[in-house]
Amino acid sequence: MSLNMQKEIHLANRPEGMPTNNDFRFVESEVPSPNDKQVLVRTLYLSVDPYMRGRMQDVKSYIAPFELDKVIVGGVVAEVVESKSESFKQGDVVVGTLNWAEYSVADENTIRKIDPKVAPVTTHLGILGMPGLTAYFGLLDIGKPQEGETVVVSGAAGAVGSVVGQIAKLKGARVVGIAGSDKKIDYLKNELGFDAAVNYKKESFADDLAEALPNGVDVYYDNVGGEVTDAVFTHLNRNARIPLCGAISSYNAAGKDVGPRIQSAMIKTSALMKGFTIGDYSSRFPEAAVDLGKWLQQGKLKYEETIVEGFERIPEAFLGLFKGKNLGKQLVKVADPKYADINR
Ligand SMILES: NC(=O)c1ccc[n+]([C@@H]2O[C@H](COP(=O)([O-])OP(=O)(O)OC[C@H]3O[C@@H](n4cnc5c(N)ncnc54)[C@H](OP(=O)(O)O)[C@@H]3O)[C@@H](O)[C@H]2O)c1
C-alpha cells in the first residue's frame, strides 16, 4: 500500500439477526486532504458501541442509518496530522465521531481537543465520554437514587453499567448488578464494591436475583431488556424508577421482540419508566464532565477497558459486544501516535 493510501471499513450489508464479518468491507482509499477550517487526523483508538447495531438497519430512529457501501462512523480518539484550522495544531489529541478509517478529515467544530495530561486519552471514549455521560444522566436525572434504596443495573460490567453502579454507591444506595459471567460477577463485587451481583446466564438466575433483593427494587437501570428485565420487574417497589437506556438483548432479534405485558406491574407499583438517548442531555454535558472527572481523580470511580489491537480487528471487537466479550469499555487500538505525546 503506498504512503498516501489508507484502510477504511464500509457497511457491506444490512444484517439480519446477528451481524457477521461479511457485513463489513475493508476498502483501500486515498488519505483525504483538509480544506480551510478542517484538520486531517490519524486514528489512535476507536470505540465500538452497541447502538451502532441500530444504525446498520434502514429504519426511522433518533439517528440516521449508516449508508450501505459507505464508511462507518463512530467514536474515535485521534491525533492531528495536518491542520487548516486556527484551533488545532499538529500533535493535538482530539475526540469526535469520525470514520472507521486510519485517517479522517474533520471540520474544526466537530472535534474536541483533549488533554492527555489530565486522564488517559481512552477515557474520553468510556468513563469520561459518551458511556459515562449516559450512566450519569440516566441514573441521576431519571433514576434519582436515594440513600438506602436498592438500585439494580443490568449490563452491569459494561461501559455504562459499571459507572451506573458506582455512582449509585456514591449516592448511598444498595447496588445489585446483573451480568453474564462469573468473572464479571467477581469484578462487580470485589473490584467495584457492588453489594451483590447475579449471573443471568445461570439456571438459578431467578432465585439468585430474589435472594439479592430482600428489599425489592427502587431503581432499575435497564441496559439489556428481554428476559433479564422481565425478571427484575417482578421485584419492583412502589414508586420505582426505570431509566430505559438500552435493550441489547433485542438488537439482533430477527423478528418482533415479544415479552410479558408490563402495564399491570407498573400500575400496581406506580412505577415510572422513561426512555432516553444521551443526546437529550447535550446542553448539560459540562456539569457531568465536572463530576465524573472529579470522582475519577479522587479515586471514587474505577474503570476497566478491554482493548484489542489492530485495525483489522474492529469488526471482531464490535461483534464481541453481543457475546459479552468485554469487561468495561470495548476499544480498538489502531495505532501508536506519531505526533502526539500521550504518555506525559
Ligand atoms: N440511551 C443511550 O443514549 C445509550 C448510550 C450508550 C449506551 N446505550 C445502551 O446501553 C447498553 C450498554 O451499552 P455499553 O456501551 O455499556 O455496552 P457494554 O455493556 O459495554 O457491552 C455490551 C454488553 O451487553 C451484554 N449483553 C450482550 N448481549 C446480551 C443479551 N442478549 N442479554 C443481556 N446482556 C447482553 C454483554 O455483557 P454480559 O456478559 O453481561 O452479557 C456485553 O458485554 C446498550 O444496550 C447500549 O445500546 C444507550
PDB file of C-alpha atoms in Angstrom, residues 98-247:
ATOM      1  CA  LEU A  98     -15.073  10.055  12.875  1.00  0.00           C
ATOM      2  CA  ASN A  99     -14.640   7.448  10.185  1.00  0.00           C
ATOM      3  CA  TRP A 100     -13.775   3.816  10.789  1.00  0.00           C
ATOM      4  CA  ALA A 101     -10.597   4.619   8.900  1.00  0.00           C
ATOM      5  CA  GLU A 102      -6.934   5.123   9.594  1.00  0.00           C
ATOM      6  CA  TYR A 103      -7.284   8.815   8.752  1.00  0.00           C
ATOM      7  CA  SER A 104     -10.240  11.226   8.730  1.00  0.00           C
ATOM      8  CA  VAL A 105     -10.776  14.819   7.751  1.00  0.00           C
ATOM      9  CA  ALA A 106     -12.874  16.668  10.318  1.00  0.00           C
ATOM     10  CA  ASP A 107     -14.477  20.101  10.376  1.00  0.00           C
ATOM     11  CA  GLU A 108     -12.967  22.089  13.225  1.00  0.00           C
ATOM     12  CA  ASN A 109     -16.322  22.388  15.022  1.00  0.00           C
ATOM     13  CA  THR A 110     -16.962  18.622  15.058  1.00  0.00           C
ATOM     14  CA  ILE A 111     -13.983  17.565  17.174  1.00  0.00           C
ATOM     15  CA  ARG A 112     -12.865  18.424  20.685  1.00  0.00           C
ATOM     16  CA  LYS A 113      -9.303  18.761  21.939  1.00  0.00           C
ATOM     17  CA  ILE A 114      -8.452  16.566  24.943  1.00  0.00           C
ATOM     18  CA  ASP A 115      -5.580  16.915  27.377  1.00  0.00           C
ATOM     19  CA  PRO A 116      -3.551  13.690  27.704  1.00  0.00           C
ATOM     20  CA  LYS A 117      -2.042  15.011  30.943  1.00  0.00           C
ATOM     21  CA  VAL A 118      -5.364  15.028  32.805  1.00  0.00           C
ATOM     22  CA  ALA A 119      -6.569  11.486  32.089  1.00  0.00           C
ATOM     23  CA  PRO A 120      -5.623   8.667  29.716  1.00  0.00           C
ATOM     24  CA  VAL A 121      -6.947   9.541  26.254  1.00  0.00           C
ATOM     25  CA  THR A 122      -9.040   6.354  26.092  1.00  0.00           C
ATOM     26  CA  THR A 123     -11.223   7.525  28.983  1.00  0.00           C
ATOM     27  CA  HIS A 124     -12.811  10.041  26.575  1.00  0.00           C
ATOM     28  CA  LEU A 125     -14.430   7.100  24.793  1.00  0.00           C
ATOM     29  CA  GLY A 126     -15.504   5.476  28.053  1.00  0.00           C
ATOM     30  CA  ILE A 127     -15.924   6.745  31.566  1.00  0.00           C
ATOM     31  CA  LEU A 128     -15.390  10.429  30.637  1.00  0.00           C
ATOM     32  CA  GLY A 129     -17.080  10.059  27.261  1.00  0.00           C
ATOM     33  CA  MET A 130     -20.469   9.046  25.913  1.00  0.00           C
ATOM     34  CA  PRO A 131     -20.920   5.922  28.114  1.00  0.00           C
ATOM     35  CA  GLY A 132     -20.020   7.797  31.314  1.00  0.00           C
ATOM     36  CA  LEU A 133     -22.393  10.646  30.460  1.00  0.00           C
ATOM     37  CA  THR A 134     -25.136   8.127  29.686  1.00  0.00           C
ATOM     38  CA  ALA A 135     -24.683   6.466  33.058  1.00  0.00           C
ATOM     39  CA  TYR A 136     -24.671   9.817  34.860  1.00  0.00           C
ATOM     40  CA  PHE A 137     -27.809  11.350  33.384  1.00  0.00           C
ATOM     41  CA  GLY A 138     -29.906   8.206  33.125  1.00  0.00           C
ATOM     42  CA  LEU A 139     -29.243   7.349  36.748  1.00  0.00           C
ATOM     43  CA  LEU A 140     -29.346  10.778  38.363  1.00  0.00           C
ATOM     44  CA  ASP A 141     -31.956  12.524  36.232  1.00  0.00           C
ATOM     45  CA  ILE A 142     -34.403   9.639  35.771  1.00  0.00           C
ATOM     46  CA  GLY A 143     -33.437   7.064  38.406  1.00  0.00           C
ATOM     47  CA  LYS A 144     -32.915   9.630  41.196  1.00  0.00           C
ATOM     48  CA  PRO A 145     -31.493   7.103  43.687  1.00  0.00           C
ATOM     49  CA  GLN A 146     -31.928   7.950  47.355  1.00  0.00           C
ATOM     50  CA  GLU A 147     -29.777   6.824  50.261  1.00  0.00           C
ATOM     51  CA  GLY A 148     -30.672   3.304  51.384  1.00  0.00           C
ATOM     52  CA  GLU A 149     -32.672   2.490  48.251  1.00  0.00           C
ATOM     53  CA  THR A 150     -31.905  -0.538  46.090  1.00  0.00           C
ATOM     54  CA  VAL A 151     -30.573   0.159  42.594  1.00  0.00           C
ATOM     55  CA  VAL A 152     -30.385  -2.697  40.104  1.00  0.00           C
ATOM     56  CA  VAL A 153     -28.379  -2.310  36.914  1.00  0.00           C
ATOM     57  CA  SER A 154     -28.262  -4.775  34.025  1.00  0.00           C
ATOM     58  CA  GLY A 155     -25.294  -4.929  31.655  1.00  0.00           C
ATOM     59  CA  ALA A 156     -23.543  -4.099  34.895  1.00  0.00           C
ATOM     60  CA  ALA A 157     -19.953  -4.935  33.948  1.00  0.00           C
ATOM     61  CA  GLY A 158     -20.029  -2.953  30.705  1.00  0.00           C
ATOM     62  CA  ALA A 159     -19.084   0.617  29.868  1.00  0.00           C
ATOM     63  CA  VAL A 160     -22.337   2.208  31.019  1.00  0.00           C
ATOM     64  CA  GLY A 161     -23.424  -0.256  33.707  1.00  0.00           C
ATOM     65  CA  SER A 162     -20.170  -0.238  35.636  1.00  0.00           C
ATOM     66  CA  VAL A 163     -20.401   3.546  36.015  1.00  0.00           C
ATOM     67  CA  VAL A 164     -24.097   3.456  36.925  1.00  0.00           C
ATOM     68  CA  GLY A 165     -23.445   1.096  39.824  1.00  0.00           C
ATOM     69  CA  GLN A 166     -20.537   3.110  41.153  1.00  0.00           C
ATOM     70  CA  ILE A 167     -22.431   6.412  41.045  1.00  0.00           C
ATOM     71  CA  ALA A 168     -25.368   4.750  42.781  1.00  0.00           C
ATOM     72  CA  LYS A 169     -22.973   3.622  45.531  1.00  0.00           C
ATOM     73  CA  LEU A 170     -21.681   7.201  45.835  1.00  0.00           C
ATOM     74  CA  LYS A 171     -25.286   8.279  46.400  1.00  0.00           C
ATOM     75  CA  GLY A 172     -25.635   5.809  49.262  1.00  0.00           C
ATOM     76  CA  ALA A 173     -27.751   3.194  47.519  1.00  0.00           C
ATOM     77  CA  ARG A 174     -27.543  -0.573  47.828  1.00  0.00           C
ATOM     78  CA  VAL A 175     -26.384  -1.741  44.398  1.00  0.00           C
ATOM     79  CA  VAL A 176     -27.111  -5.032  42.664  1.00  0.00           C
ATOM     80  CA  GLY A 177     -25.538  -5.762  39.280  1.00  0.00           C
ATOM     81  CA  ILE A 178     -26.636  -8.268  36.657  1.00  0.00           C
ATOM     82  CA  ALA A 179     -24.047  -9.597  34.200  1.00  0.00           C
ATOM     83  CA  GLY A 180     -23.238 -12.649  32.108  1.00  0.00           C
ATOM     84  CA  SER A 181     -20.170 -14.396  33.567  1.00  0.00           C
ATOM     85  CA  ASP A 182     -18.651 -15.359  36.890  1.00  0.00           C
ATOM     86  CA  LYS A 183     -15.580 -13.258  36.090  1.00  0.00           C
ATOM     87  CA  LYS A 184     -17.843 -10.214  35.709  1.00  0.00           C
ATOM     88  CA  ILE A 185     -19.740 -11.033  38.909  1.00  0.00           C
ATOM     89  CA  ASP A 186     -16.449 -11.251  40.770  1.00  0.00           C
ATOM     90  CA  TYR A 187     -15.324  -7.906  39.287  1.00  0.00           C
ATOM     91  CA  LEU A 188     -18.545  -6.161  40.305  1.00  0.00           C
ATOM     92  CA  LYS A 189     -18.452  -7.402  43.879  1.00  0.00           C
ATOM     93  CA  ASN A 190     -14.743  -7.384  44.610  1.00  0.00           C
ATOM     94  CA  GLU A 191     -13.371  -4.541  42.457  1.00  0.00           C
ATOM     95  CA  LEU A 192     -16.273  -2.129  42.164  1.00  0.00           C
ATOM     96  CA  GLY A 193     -17.837  -2.764  45.567  1.00  0.00           C
ATOM     97  CA  PHE A 194     -21.342  -3.693  44.424  1.00  0.00           C
ATOM     98  CA  ASP A 195     -23.396  -5.117  47.290  1.00  0.00           C
ATOM     99  CA  ALA A 196     -24.484  -8.110  45.220  1.00  0.00           C
ATOM    100  CA  ALA A 197     -24.169  -9.325  41.647  1.00  0.00           C
ATOM    101  CA  VAL A 198     -26.075 -12.019  39.797  1.00  0.00           C
ATOM    102  CA  ASN A 199     -25.191 -14.027  36.676  1.00  0.00           C
ATOM    103  CA  TYR A 200     -28.239 -14.041  34.380  1.00  0.00           C
ATOM    104  CA  LYS A 201     -26.877 -16.986  32.395  1.00  0.00           C
ATOM    105  CA  LYS A 202     -27.203 -19.373  35.331  1.00  0.00           C
ATOM    106  CA  GLU A 203     -30.296 -21.554  35.628  1.00  0.00           C
ATOM    107  CA  SER A 204     -30.673 -20.322  39.185  1.00  0.00           C
ATOM    108  CA  PHE A 205     -30.923 -16.669  37.990  1.00  0.00           C
ATOM    109  CA  ALA A 206     -34.494 -16.049  39.220  1.00  0.00           C
ATOM    110  CA  ASP A 207     -33.711 -17.457  42.680  1.00  0.00           C
ATOM    111  CA  ASP A 208     -30.330 -15.705  42.869  1.00  0.00           C
ATOM    112  CA  LEU A 209     -31.975 -12.411  41.948  1.00  0.00           C
ATOM    113  CA  ALA A 210     -34.686 -12.840  44.565  1.00  0.00           C
ATOM    114  CA  GLU A 211     -32.024 -13.563  47.176  1.00  0.00           C
ATOM    115  CA  ALA A 212     -30.101 -10.430  46.168  1.00  0.00           C
ATOM    116  CA  LEU A 213     -33.206  -8.270  46.500  1.00  0.00           C
ATOM    117  CA  PRO A 214     -34.596  -8.707  50.029  1.00  0.00           C
ATOM    118  CA  ASN A 215     -35.968  -5.159  49.884  1.00  0.00           C
ATOM    119  CA  GLY A 216     -37.169  -5.135  46.289  1.00  0.00           C
ATOM    120  CA  VAL A 217     -36.076  -2.648  43.589  1.00  0.00           C
ATOM    121  CA  ASP A 218     -36.378   1.125  43.776  1.00  0.00           C
ATOM    122  CA  VAL A 219     -34.376   1.960  40.649  1.00  0.00           C
ATOM    123  CA  TYR A 220     -33.837  -0.377  37.720  1.00  0.00           C
ATOM    124  CA  TYR A 221     -31.315   0.996  35.207  1.00  0.00           C
ATOM    125  CA  ASP A 222     -32.069  -1.122  32.161  1.00  0.00           C
ATOM    126  CA  ASN A 223     -29.299  -1.711  29.627  1.00  0.00           C
ATOM    127  CA  VAL A 224     -30.472  -5.018  28.195  1.00  0.00           C
ATOM    128  CA  GLY A 225     -34.269  -5.550  28.151  1.00  0.00           C
ATOM    129  CA  GLY A 226     -35.630  -9.040  27.411  1.00  0.00           C
ATOM    130  CA  GLU A 227     -35.822 -11.811  29.965  1.00  0.00           C
ATOM    131  CA  VAL A 228     -33.435 -10.134  32.386  1.00  0.00           C
ATOM    132  CA  THR A 229     -35.772  -7.167  32.602  1.00  0.00           C
ATOM    133  CA  ASP A 230     -38.823  -9.415  32.896  1.00  0.00           C
ATOM    134  CA  ALA A 231     -37.212 -10.986  35.956  1.00  0.00           C
ATOM    135  CA  VAL A 232     -36.398  -7.634  37.582  1.00  0.00           C
ATOM    136  CA  PHE A 233     -39.954  -6.422  37.004  1.00  0.00           C
ATOM    137  CA  THR A 234     -41.300  -8.985  39.469  1.00  0.00           C
ATOM    138  CA  HIS A 235     -39.410  -7.169  42.253  1.00  0.00           C
ATOM    139  CA  LEU A 236     -40.432  -3.548  41.682  1.00  0.00           C
ATOM    140  CA  ASN A 237     -41.195  -1.475  44.753  1.00  0.00           C
ATOM    141  CA  ARG A 238     -43.797   1.238  44.986  1.00  0.00           C
ATOM    142  CA  ASN A 239     -42.724   4.360  43.049  1.00  0.00           C
ATOM    143  CA  ALA A 240     -39.848   2.531  41.360  1.00  0.00           C
ATOM    144  CA  ARG A 241     -37.999   4.457  38.621  1.00  0.00           C
ATOM    145  CA  ILE A 242     -36.778   2.740  35.480  1.00  0.00           C
ATOM    146  CA  PRO A 243     -34.345   4.599  33.203  1.00  0.00           C
ATOM    147  CA  LEU A 244     -34.575   2.753  29.868  1.00  0.00           C
ATOM    148  CA  CYS A 245     -31.095   3.082  28.457  1.00  0.00           C
ATOM    149  CA  GLY A 246     -30.631   0.096  26.163  1.00  0.00           C
ATOM    150  CA  ALA A 247     -32.149  -3.182  25.024  1.00  0.00           C
TER     151      ALA A 247
END
